Amino acid sequence: MVASQRLLTGDHWDDWLATECPALLVHGVRSDTLSAGHAQAMTDRRPHTRLVHLPTGHTVHETDPEGFAATVRAFLGDLSSLGDP
């Protein structure tokens, strides 16, 4: 657990910016882990990233499963509507 926690601390921008595939960033507005400003910076710096804020804490999938599922469903629906050329 301690080793895992250590890996979360640091500069992960290179990993985040390594691809431009569509990404969904779901931010809990009451998160004490990811600030709204940092979430916005992540979105601004990485093309094709959609940022959605939900009125919950950091573990959005746990504290707002319905909102999280609806957000993911909408994102995937938008991707599938792009279809193959």
CSV table of C-alpha atoms in Angstrom, one decimal:
chain,number,residue,atom,x,y,z
A,1,MET,CA,0.0,0.0,0.0
A,2,VAL,CA,2.8,2.4,0.9
A,3,ALA,CA,4.6,1.7,-2.4
A,4,SER,CA,1.4,2.2,-4.4
A,5,GLN,CA,0.7,5.5,-2.7
A,6,ARG,CA,4.3,6.7,-3.5
A,7,LEU,CA,3.7,6.1,-7.2
A,8,LEU,CA,0.7,8.4,-7.1
A,9,THR,CA,2.9,11.4,-6.0
A,10,GLY,CA,4.9,13.1,-8.7
A,11,ASP,CA,4.8,14.6,-12.1
A,12,HIS,CA,2.6,12.6,-14.5
A,13,TRP,CA,2.2,15.1,-17.3
A,14,ASP,CA,4.3,13.1,-19.8
A,15,ASP,CA,2.0,10.1,-19.2
A,16,TRP,CA,-1.1,12.2,-19.5
A,17,LEU,CA,0.0,13.9,-22.7
A,18,ALA,CA,1.4,10.8,-24.4
A,19,THR,CA,-1.7,10.3,-26.5
A,20,GLU,CA,-4.4,12.3,-28.1
A,21,CYS,CA,-7.1,9.6,-28.1
A,22,PRO,CA,-10.5,10.8,-26.7
A,23,ALA,CA,-10.5,10.9,-22.9
A,24,LEU,CA,-13.1,11.6,-20.3
A,25,LEU,CA,-12.0,13.3,-17.1
A,26,VAL,CA,-14.8,13.1,-14.4
A,27,HIS,CA,-14.1,15.5,-11.6
A,28,GLY,CA,-15.8,15.5,-8.3
A,29,VAL,CA,-16.1,19.2,-7.3
A,30,ARG,CA,-15.7,18.4,-3.6
A,31,SER,CA,-12.5,16.4,-4.3
A,32,ASP,CA,-9.6,17.1,-1.9
A,33,THR,CA,-7.3,15.2,-4.3
A,34,LEU,CA,-7.9,16.9,-7.7
A,35,SER,CA,-8.6,20.7,-7.7
A,36,ALA,CA,-10.9,22.2,-10.3
A,37,GLY,CA,-8.0,24.2,-11.6
A,38,HIS,CA,-5.8,21.2,-12.1
A,39,ALA,CA,-8.6,19.3,-13.8
A,40,GLN,CA,-9.1,22.2,-16.2
A,41,ALA,CA,-5.3,22.4,-16.9
A,42,MET,CA,-5.4,18.7,-17.7
A,43,THR,CA,-8.2,19.3,-20.2
A,44,ASP,CA,-6.6,22.4,-21.7
A,45,ARG,CA,-3.3,20.6,-22.3
A,46,ARG,CA,-4.6,17.4,-23.8
A,47,PRO,CA,-6.5,17.5,-27.0
A,48,HIS,CA,-9.8,15.6,-27.3
A,49,THR,CA,-10.4,15.5,-23.5
A,50,ARG,CA,-13.8,16.1,-22.1
A,51,LEU,CA,-14.1,17.4,-18.6
A,52,VAL,CA,-17.3,16.8,-16.6
A,53,HIS,CA,-17.8,18.1,-13.1
A,54,LEU,CA,-20.1,16.2,-10.7
A,55,PRO,CA,-21.3,17.4,-7.3
A,56,THR,CA,-19.5,14.8,-5.3
A,57,GLY,CA,-16.1,14.0,-3.8
A,58,HIS,CA,-13.0,12.3,-5.4
A,59,THR,CA,-14.4,8.8,-5.7
A,60,VAL,CA,-17.2,9.9,-8.1
A,61,HIS,CA,-18.0,6.3,-9.2
A,62,GLU,CA,-18.7,5.4,-5.6
A,63,THR,CA,-20.5,8.4,-4.3
A,64,ASP,CA,-22.5,9.2,-7.4
A,65,PRO,CA,-22.8,6.0,-9.4
A,66,GLU,CA,-25.8,7.1,-11.4
A,67,GLY,CA,-24.2,10.4,-12.4
A,68,PHE,CA,-20.9,8.7,-13.2
A,69,ALA,CA,-22.7,6.0,-15.3
A,70,ALA,CA,-24.7,8.6,-17.2
A,71,THR,CA,-21.5,10.7,-17.9
A,72,VAL,CA,-19.6,7.6,-19.2
A,73,ARG,CA,-22.6,6.5,-21.2
A,74,ALA,CA,-22.9,9.9,-22.9
A,75,PHE,CA,-19.2,10.0,-23.6
A,76,LEU,CA,-19.2,6.5,-25.2
A,77,GLY,CA,-22.3,7.3,-27.1
A,78,ASP,CA,-20.6,10.4,-28.6
A,79,LEU,CA,-17.7,8.2,-29.6
A,80,SER,CA,-19.8,5.6,-31.2
A,81,SER,CA,-21.7,8.2,-33.2
A,82,LEU,CA,-18.4,9.1,-34.9
A,83,GLY,CA,-18.5,5.7,-36.6
A,84,ASP,CA,-16.1,4.4,-39.1
A,85,PRO,CA,-15.4,6.4,-42.3
